Amino acid sequence: MAQVVEEWYKQMPVITRSYLTAAVITTVGCSLEIISPYNLYLNPRLVVKQYQIWRLITNFLYFRKMDLDFLFHMFFLARYCKLLEENSFRGRTADFFYMLLFGATVLTSIVLVGGMIPYVSESFAKIIFLSNSLTFMMVYVWSKRNPYIHMSFLGLFTFTAAYLPWVLLGFSVLVGASAWADLLGMVAGHVYYFLEDVYPRMTGRRPLKTPSIIKSLFADEPVVVARPAEVRFAAPAIDEMRR
């Protein structure tokens, strides 16, 4: 059993494995009181006035209590993060990292701006960890890129992947979890999907092109696809146009 788990872990792509490892270590460390969540949560005042910059990162690593909700989000992280990195972002590790960076920036901006809007500022002030939101963003992006895959929820009913975020949102409400985190993830995921997949098709321009400084951090392996001779192919897919 241990060997199977080890092989499964080693076969994960680098970004998925790194994020999953950091999330589990951080959450377990807090549960064992080795790490204090008070040193991890998002606090704009401490970031700006006391230069506690790490809070911009650590709030994405802590998944609160180790309960059923934690297990579900670890499953979502391990499954959909891996599926994205291995399929949509195959051979484009830098682009996948940039997607996570973009999502984290959008989520942080939403919380900061929302905290300054009257009537809703108190609701946004309660959002101090965005780990669930970032995980849900990846689920949303995967569902938009694989909308016709048939899925089953706990064997109770079947649906297509396009409805997966809404099914999981309903499940979060049923188990008593906050729907705000999932909704923020859906917003961030839709912003990314529109700018990366929809807008380029409409205008021919790609606003989310990965900066060269990020590409230099990752040695992406080229994906070689063998094509038989004398076969006509359709126009290149959007994923090929991005390379």
Rosetta silent file (secondary structure, phi, psi, omega in degrees, C-alpha in Angstrom):
SEQUENCE: MAQVVEEWYKQMPVITRSYLTAAVITTVGCSLEIISPYNLYLNPRLVVKQYQIWRLITNFLYFRKMDLDFLFHMFFLARYCKLLEENSFRGRTADFFYMLLFGATVLTSIVLVGGMIPYVSESFAKIIFLSNSLTFMMVYVWSKRNPYIHMSFLGLFTFTAAYLPWVLLGFSVLVGASAWADLLGMVAGHVYYFLEDVYPRMTGRRPLKTPSIIKSLFADEPVVVARPAEVRFAAPAIDEMRR
SCORE:     score description
SCORE:     0.000 S_00000001
   1 L     0.000  -44.676 -179.773    0.000    0.000    0.000 S_00000001
   2 H   -62.864  -37.049 -179.953    2.781    2.395    0.929 S_00000001
   3 H   -67.754  -36.992  178.530    4.554    1.660   -2.334 S_00000001
   4 H   -64.080  -44.545  178.631    1.386    2.393   -4.321 S_00000001
   5 H   -63.328  -40.757  179.364    0.966    5.757   -2.590 S_00000001
   6 H   -63.050  -43.256  178.882    4.625    6.571   -3.194 S_00000001
   7 H   -65.232  -41.582  177.979    4.339    5.792   -6.895 S_00000001
   8 H   -61.063  -40.728 -179.625    1.148    7.841   -7.165 S_00000001
   9 H   -68.189  -42.825 -177.853    2.879   10.771   -5.478 S_00000001
  10 H   -68.136  -27.676 -178.441    5.999   10.557   -7.657 S_00000001
  11 L   -81.063   -6.639  177.258    3.937   10.445  -10.839 S_00000001
  12 L   -68.041  142.349  174.076    2.291   13.782  -10.084 S_00000001
  13 L   -65.023  159.974 -165.979    3.466   16.711  -12.231 S_00000001
  14 H   -61.547  -43.941 -177.387    5.751   19.156  -10.448 S_00000001
  15 H   -68.609  -44.500  178.531    3.343   22.035   -9.712 S_00000001
  16 H   -60.697  -46.578 -179.480    0.547   19.760   -8.481 S_00000001
  17 H   -63.123  -41.645 -178.839    2.942   17.789   -6.284 S_00000001
  18 H   -66.060  -45.039 -178.528    4.516   20.921   -4.828 S_00000001
  19 H   -67.627  -43.375  179.058    1.204   22.610   -4.031 S_00000001
  20 H   -61.481  -43.637  179.875   -0.349   19.457   -2.553 S_00000001
  21 H   -62.409  -46.776 -179.432    2.718   18.850   -0.374 S_00000001
  22 H   -63.698  -39.257 -179.431    2.815   22.437    0.906 S_00000001
  23 H   -66.657  -45.070 -179.208   -0.937   22.406    1.635 S_00000001
  24 H   -65.884  -45.106 -179.839   -0.854   19.117    3.557 S_00000001
  25 H   -61.722  -43.876 -179.258    2.254   20.065    5.565 S_00000001
  26 H   -64.969  -46.632 -177.483    0.808   23.478    6.451 S_00000001
  27 H   -67.780  -42.814  177.739   -2.624   22.158    7.443 S_00000001
  28 H   -65.574  -40.589  178.298   -1.239   19.225    9.437 S_00000001
  29 H   -60.335  -38.466  177.370    1.293   21.525   11.101 S_00000001
  30 H   -71.105  -37.834  179.089   -1.496   23.831   12.226 S_00000001
  31 H   -64.419  -33.374  178.710   -3.612   20.899   13.462 S_00000001
  32 L   -89.180    4.459  179.290   -0.661   19.707   15.570 S_00000001
  33 L    61.742   27.066  172.971   -0.087   23.304   16.787 S_00000001
  34 L   -81.957  -35.175  177.463    3.400   23.336   15.309 S_00000001
  35 L  -117.547  141.238  178.529    2.390   26.271   13.114 S_00000001
  36 L   -96.119  126.909  176.994    0.014   29.024   14.188 S_00000001
  37 H   -60.014  -23.821  179.325   -2.728   29.999   11.702 S_00000001
  38 H   -65.413  -17.766  176.787   -2.427   33.537   13.063 S_00000001
  39 H   -94.274    1.539 -174.384    0.889   33.779   11.234 S_00000001
  40 L  -115.926  -29.095 -169.833   -0.627   32.608    7.949 S_00000001
  41 L   -67.894  158.756 -178.517   -3.939   34.373    7.369 S_00000001
  42 L   -75.917  116.883  178.442   -4.403   37.247    4.916 S_00000001
  43 L  -136.759   97.741 -176.304   -4.092   40.574    6.723 S_00000001
  44 H   -55.644  -35.840 -178.272   -3.500   43.550    4.383 S_00000001
  45 H   -64.915  -42.588  179.349   -2.546   45.834    7.268 S_00000001
  46 H   -70.665  -31.575  178.510    0.242   43.515    8.446 S_00000001
  47 H   -66.501  -43.460 -175.163    1.412   43.004    4.871 S_00000001
  48 H   -80.907  -46.362 -172.345    1.712   46.733    4.194 S_00000001
  49 H   -86.433  -32.121 -178.573    2.789   48.127    7.577 S_00000001
  50 L  -112.956    8.717  174.898    4.885   45.264    8.949 S_00000001
  51 L    55.662   36.485  176.849    6.057   43.840    5.595 S_00000001
  52 L   -86.586   69.182 -172.974    4.714   40.361    6.351 S_00000001
  53 L   -63.279  -28.786 -176.198    4.701   39.546    2.639 S_00000001
  54 L   -59.561  -21.974 -179.113    4.516   35.783    3.230 S_00000001
  55 H   -64.148  -24.848  177.695    0.829   36.137    4.144 S_00000001
  56 H   -67.802  -19.149  179.897    0.057   36.704    0.456 S_00000001
  57 H  -105.472  -46.018 -172.421    1.215   33.105   -0.127 S_00000001
  58 H   -66.281  -24.780  179.440    0.515   31.219    3.096 S_00000001
  59 L   -68.657  -12.973  176.359   -3.210   32.025    3.087 S_00000001
  60 L   -92.863   -1.453 -175.665   -3.441   29.754    0.014 S_00000001
  61 L  -107.081  -18.317 -175.922   -1.808   26.829    1.823 S_00000001
  62 L   -99.371  124.011 -177.452   -3.951   26.420    4.943 S_00000001
  63 L  -107.681   29.065  176.539   -7.240   24.486    4.549 S_00000001
  64 L    60.191 -138.440 -173.483   -8.465   24.986    8.119 S_00000001
  65 L   -70.072  149.757  176.455   -9.692   21.930   10.034 S_00000001
  66 L   -86.011   77.958 -178.993   -8.818   18.398    8.942 S_00000001
  67 L  -124.515 -161.516 -178.910  -12.404   17.323    8.416 S_00000001
  68 H   -61.884  -39.040  179.553  -14.574   16.086    5.542 S_00000001
  69 H   -63.078  -38.858  178.036  -14.339   19.452    3.796 S_00000001
  70 H   -63.343  -43.958 -179.683  -10.527   19.268    3.974 S_00000001
  71 H   -63.204  -41.128  178.937  -10.505   15.775    2.446 S_00000001
  72 H   -63.515  -42.700 -178.750  -12.764   16.846   -0.397 S_00000001
  73 H   -71.157  -31.093  174.315  -10.594   19.845   -1.248 S_00000001
  74 H   -67.182  -36.548  176.559   -7.442   17.716   -1.129 S_00000001
  75 H   -65.272  -44.642  178.404   -9.143   15.353   -3.553 S_00000001
  76 H   -61.167  -42.098 -179.083  -10.088   18.260   -5.830 S_00000001
  77 H   -64.088  -48.215 -177.549   -6.544   19.595   -5.661 S_00000001
  78 H   -67.325  -34.719 -175.498   -4.910   16.246   -6.391 S_00000001
  79 H   -84.301  -58.046 -170.199   -7.334   15.340   -9.181 S_00000001
  80 H   -80.314  -30.612  173.087   -8.201   18.503  -11.103 S_00000001
  81 H   -64.563  -42.418  178.305   -4.914   20.288  -10.627 S_00000001
  82 H   -65.459  -43.905 -179.895   -3.193   17.175  -11.973 S_00000001
  83 H   -61.609  -41.708  178.408   -5.632   16.830  -14.877 S_00000001
  84 H   -64.072  -47.731 -175.878   -5.068   20.433  -15.913 S_00000001
  85 H   -66.914  -33.319 -177.500   -1.290   20.212  -15.664 S_00000001
  86 H   -85.064  -23.248 -175.546   -1.107   16.905  -17.533 S_00000001
  87 H  -111.986  -75.483 -177.915   -3.606   17.720  -20.282 S_00000001
  88 H   -60.014  -33.779 -176.919   -4.440   21.369  -20.990 S_00000001
  89 L  -112.348   25.881  179.742   -0.992   22.510  -19.828 S_00000001
  90 L   -61.586  126.512 -178.312    1.016   19.507  -20.939 S_00000001
  91 L    75.359    7.703 -178.783    4.556   20.651  -21.729 S_00000001
  92 L  -132.471   59.569 -178.061    3.677   24.177  -20.498 S_00000001
  93 H   -59.483  -40.130 -179.585    4.567   24.169  -16.806 S_00000001
  94 H   -62.596  -40.181  178.510    5.323   27.896  -16.826 S_00000001
  95 H   -65.602  -37.558  179.252    1.865   28.668  -18.229 S_00000001
  96 H   -67.599  -42.882  176.341    0.225   26.534  -15.544 S_00000001
  97 H   -60.548  -39.898  179.886    2.191   28.272  -12.798 S_00000001
  98 H   -66.423  -34.417  176.222    1.165   31.615  -14.289 S_00000001
  99 H   -61.621  -45.052  177.855   -2.482   30.529  -14.199 S_00000001
 100 H   -63.971  -40.416  178.760   -2.216   29.849  -10.458 S_00000001
 101 H   -64.229  -42.297  177.580   -0.404   33.145   -9.930 S_00000001
 102 H   -63.439  -45.186  178.981   -3.071   35.001  -11.882 S_00000001
 103 H   -61.592  -42.396  178.431   -5.848   33.278   -9.942 S_00000001
 104 H   -63.208  -38.347  179.316   -4.230   34.063   -6.601 S_00000001
 105 H   -67.201  -42.766  179.259   -3.867   37.716   -7.630 S_00000001
 106 H   -63.829  -44.948 -179.520   -7.501   37.971   -8.730 S_00000001
 107 H   -62.769  -44.833  179.002   -8.772   36.353   -5.530 S_00000001
 108 H   -62.919  -40.597 -179.735   -6.644   38.593   -3.315 S_00000001
 109 H   -65.272  -40.712  179.389   -7.775   41.686   -5.234 S_00000001
 110 H   -61.108  -44.709 -179.448  -11.444   40.737   -4.902 S_00000001
 111 H   -65.562  -41.744 -179.139  -11.125   40.341   -1.135 S_00000001
 112 H   -66.534  -45.188  179.706   -9.198   43.611   -0.741 S_00000001
 113 H   -68.812  -42.026  179.002  -11.609   45.628   -2.882 S_00000001
 114 H   -61.901  -31.070  178.599  -14.651   43.960   -1.356 S_00000001
 115 L   -69.373  -11.064  179.970  -13.390   44.875    2.097 S_00000001
 116 L  -104.829   -0.218 -178.694  -13.687   48.553    1.158 S_00000001
 117 L   -94.919  125.928  179.194  -17.273   48.402   -0.147 S_00000001
 118 L   -58.959  151.970  177.512  -20.018   49.364    2.333 S_00000001
 119 L    77.349  -29.042  179.017  -22.606   46.746    3.302 S_00000001
 120 L  -115.732   -3.412 -176.608  -20.450   43.841    2.096 S_00000001
 121 H   -61.057  -36.115 -179.398  -17.145   44.761    3.739 S_00000001
 122 H   -65.994  -38.008  178.830  -17.901   42.662    6.823 S_00000001
 123 H   -65.264  -42.273 -179.990  -18.504   39.559    4.699 S_00000001
 124 H   -72.200  -29.522  179.369  -15.220   39.998    2.840 S_00000001
 125 H   -65.491  -23.600  179.670  -13.353   40.734    6.065 S_00000001
 126 L   -79.176  -13.086 -179.524  -14.201   37.218    7.237 S_00000001
 127 L   -88.779   97.511 -176.418  -12.390   35.683    4.250 S_00000001
 128 L  -114.205   -6.957  174.091   -8.855   35.326    5.551 S_00000001
 129 L  -131.464  129.579 -175.313   -7.841   32.092    3.811 S_00000001
 130 L  -113.169   17.428 -179.523   -8.226   31.643    0.042 S_00000001
 131 H   -62.733  -45.751  179.079   -6.977   28.065   -0.341 S_00000001
 132 H   -61.649  -38.314 -178.502  -10.458   26.663   -0.985 S_00000001
 133 H   -65.956  -42.491 -179.573  -11.122   29.390   -3.544 S_00000001
 134 H   -66.469  -38.579  176.490   -7.944   28.671   -5.522 S_00000001
 135 H   -63.159  -42.583 -179.325   -8.753   24.952   -5.562 S_00000001
 136 H   -67.809  -30.593  176.169  -12.271   25.686   -6.774 S_00000001
 137 H   -60.621  -43.001  179.685  -10.867   27.918   -9.507 S_00000001
 138 H   -65.127  -38.231  176.115   -8.960   24.949  -10.937 S_00000001
 139 H   -61.462  -42.239 -178.445  -12.121   22.828  -10.843 S_00000001
 140 H   -64.843  -46.944 -179.647  -13.979   25.566  -12.724 S_00000001
 141 H   -61.682  -42.648  178.964  -11.315   25.956  -15.433 S_00000001
 142 H   -61.829  -42.703 -178.449  -11.154   22.178  -15.926 S_00000001
 143 H   -64.993  -35.459  179.518  -14.947   21.950  -16.241 S_00000001
 144 H   -71.211  -29.655 -179.566  -15.030   24.719  -18.865 S_00000001
 145 H   -89.921  -10.182  178.573  -12.366   22.966  -20.948 S_00000001
 146 L  -134.904   57.025 -169.193  -14.000   19.533  -20.601 S_00000001
 147 L   -71.207  -18.307 -172.612  -17.722   20.357  -20.587 S_00000001
 148 L  -102.644    3.813  177.947  -19.020   17.145  -22.163 S_00000001
 149 L   -71.626  131.257 -179.947  -17.415   14.569  -19.880 S_00000001
 150 E   -83.563  135.291 -176.340  -20.072   12.546  -18.042 S_00000001
 151 E  -132.775  164.078  176.932  -19.676   12.393  -14.267 S_00000001
 152 E  -130.923  137.027  179.467  -21.469   10.900  -11.283 S_00000001
 153 E  -103.537  105.345  178.176  -21.882   12.461   -7.859 S_00000001
 154 L    54.401   23.624  179.684  -21.593    9.820   -5.124 S_00000001
 155 L    73.411    7.008 -176.782  -23.512    7.476   -7.392 S_00000001
 156 L   -86.402  -40.331  179.111  -26.700    9.484   -6.823 S_00000001
 157 E  -157.364  161.240 -178.997  -27.041   11.187  -10.201 S_00000001
 158 E  -111.959  155.735 -179.491  -25.069   11.852  -13.359 S_00000001
 159 E  -161.739  169.995  176.301  -24.277   15.122  -15.079 S_00000001
 160 E   -91.587  158.519 -173.986  -21.786   16.620  -17.498 S_00000001
 161 H   -61.548  -21.966  179.406  -18.597   18.313  -16.317 S_00000001
 162 H   -59.955  -26.617 -178.436  -19.954   21.742  -17.283 S_00000001
 163 H   -98.492    3.025 -176.540  -22.177   21.577  -14.179 S_00000001
 164 H   -56.826  -47.527  179.816  -19.484   20.268  -11.824 S_00000001
 165 H   -58.569  -36.852 -178.992  -18.782   23.610  -10.068 S_00000001
 166 H   -72.800  -35.150  176.024  -22.481   24.099   -9.349 S_00000001
 167 H   -64.044  -45.293  179.931  -22.871   20.555   -8.028 S_00000001
 168 H   -68.418  -33.430  176.109  -19.904   21.031   -5.695 S_00000001
 169 H   -63.376  -43.716  177.501  -21.210   24.439   -4.633 S_00000001
 170 H   -63.835  -37.215  178.696  -24.509   22.846   -3.651 S_00000001
 171 H   -65.849  -39.865  178.433  -22.680   20.117   -1.756 S_00000001
 172 H   -60.095  -40.811  178.674  -20.680   22.738    0.187 S_00000001
 173 H   -65.573  -40.008 -178.498  -23.910   24.407    1.250 S_00000001
 174 H   -64.988  -36.502 -178.528  -25.403   21.059    2.319 S_00000001
 175 L   -86.713    3.136  175.431  -22.428   20.200    4.560 S_00000001
 176 L    87.825    9.070  178.485  -22.550   23.650    6.165 S_00000001
 177 L   -81.396  159.120 -179.807  -19.435   25.115    4.545 S_00000001
 178 L   -71.809  132.419  178.562  -19.319   28.723    3.405 S_00000001
 179 H   -81.178  -14.318 -177.562  -20.373   29.216   -0.208 S_00000001
 180 H   -59.799  -45.139 -176.848  -18.394   32.466   -0.449 S_00000001
 181 H   -61.493  -43.757  179.914  -15.065   30.700   -0.954 S_00000001
 182 H   -67.507  -39.577  179.406  -16.409   28.536   -3.775 S_00000001
 183 H   -63.818  -40.375  177.418  -18.137   31.483   -5.456 S_00000001
 184 H   -62.661  -40.126  177.665  -14.909   33.504   -5.408 S_00000001
 185 H   -62.944  -37.997  177.969  -13.115   30.563   -7.011 S_00000001
 186 H   -66.680  -39.115  178.247  -15.752   30.438   -9.750 S_00000001
 187 H   -63.684  -48.797  179.739  -15.362   34.165  -10.406 S_00000001
 188 H   -62.434  -40.693  178.900  -11.572   33.915  -10.637 S_00000001
 189 H   -64.323  -38.705 -179.697  -11.847   30.816  -12.830 S_00000001
 190 H   -70.171  -37.761  177.073  -14.273   32.521  -15.200 S_00000001
 191 H   -60.275  -45.584  179.501  -12.047   35.598  -15.496 S_00000001
 192 H   -65.007  -45.471 -178.459   -9.125   33.363  -16.444 S_00000001
 193 H   -60.045  -42.038 -179.031  -11.205   31.260  -18.831 S_00000001
 194 H   -66.265  -47.302 -176.755  -12.541   34.339  -20.615 S_00000001
 195 H   -71.487  -28.741 -175.723   -9.172   36.058  -20.983 S_00000001
 196 H   -95.732  -34.187 -174.498   -7.282   32.897  -21.951 S_00000001
 197 H  -110.347  -41.823 -174.837   -9.794   30.907  -24.018 S_00000001
 198 H   -85.128  -52.863 -176.589  -12.670   33.155  -25.146 S_00000001
 199 H   -58.118  -43.916  177.709  -11.078   36.566  -25.724 S_00000001
 200 H   -60.437  -33.905  177.939   -8.231   35.250  -27.964 S_00000001
 201 H   -69.475  -31.583 -178.147  -10.789   33.559  -30.223 S_00000001
 202 H   -78.160  -37.231 -171.222  -12.739   36.811  -30.497 S_00000001
 203 H  -118.887  -17.055 -175.604   -9.834   39.183  -31.139 S_00000001
 204 L    81.458    3.198  178.853   -6.768   37.092  -31.966 S_00000001
 205 L  -110.633  146.427 -179.215   -4.941   38.669  -29.022 S_00000001
 206 L  -120.179   98.671 -176.048   -3.849   36.855  -25.877 S_00000001
 207 L   -71.547  -19.676 -176.693   -3.670   39.183  -22.844 S_00000001
 208 L  -102.455   35.762  177.883   -2.467   36.490  -20.430 S_00000001
 209 L   -64.105  129.421 -176.220    0.714   35.577  -22.235 S_00000001
 210 L   -63.266  127.282  179.151    3.166   34.148  -19.691 S_00000001
 211 L   -60.527  147.471 -177.695    6.030   36.589  -18.950 S_00000001
 212 H   -63.007  -29.829 -179.232    9.459   35.468  -20.103 S_00000001
 213 H   -66.113  -32.613  176.766   10.845   35.758  -16.553 S_00000001
 214 H   -76.956  -38.371  177.657    8.424   33.015  -15.439 S_00000001
 215 H   -62.030  -32.016 -178.719    9.173   30.885  -18.493 S_00000001
 216 L   -70.037  -16.621 -179.196   12.867   31.053  -17.619 S_00000001
 217 L   -81.503  -18.177 -175.210   12.134   29.363  -14.272 S_00000001
 218 L  -125.103  135.287  177.344   10.780   26.212  -15.889 S_00000001
 219 L   -97.293   87.514 -178.555   12.356   23.952  -18.482 S_00000001
 220 L   -72.089  133.548  177.174    9.290   22.850  -20.417 S_00000001
 221 L   -86.703  131.108  179.171    9.725   19.693  -22.432 S_00000001
 222 L   -65.294  141.572  178.231    8.378   19.938  -25.975 S_00000001
 223 L   -95.934  116.726 -177.514    5.422   17.680  -26.738 S_00000001
 224 L  -101.448  125.279  179.238    6.030   15.786  -29.968 S_00000001
 225 L  -116.665  119.407 -179.265    3.004   14.397  -31.790 S_00000001
 226 L   -77.470  130.161 -179.911    3.651   12.007  -34.680 S_00000001
 227 L  -117.734  128.744  178.439    1.466   12.693  -37.714 S_00000001
 228 L   -67.889  155.082 -178.050    1.021   10.182  -40.533 S_00000001
 229 L   -73.314  156.656  175.792    1.790   11.304  -44.081 S_00000001
 230 L    57.702   41.482  176.162   -0.862   12.478  -46.554 S_00000001
 231 L  -126.267  129.917  179.466   -3.398   13.398  -43.910 S_00000001
 232 L   -89.221  140.201 -177.454   -5.112   16.763  -43.830 S_00000001
 233 L  -117.922  153.805  176.977   -5.592   18.396  -40.486 S_00000001
 234 L   -76.220  178.409  179.054   -8.007   21.021  -39.276 S_00000001
 235 L   -59.729  147.765 -178.205   -6.929   24.398  -37.969 S_00000001
 236 L   -60.919  143.771  178.884   -4.694   24.208  -34.887 S_00000001
 237 L   -69.876  164.037 -177.623   -6.434   24.087  -31.519 S_00000001
 238 H   -60.984  -33.109  178.815   -6.253   26.986  -29.147 S_00000001
 239 H   -64.432  -36.056 -179.533   -3.751   25.107  -26.944 S_00000001
 240 H   -72.459  -33.155 -179.146   -1.346   24.799  -29.892 S_00000001
 241 H   -66.571  -25.545 -177.544   -1.738   28.486  -30.766 S_00000001
 242 H   -74.181  -22.145 -172.785   -0.591   29.421  -27.263 S_00000001
 243 L   -75.123    0.000    0.000    2.823   27.768  -27.631 S_00000001
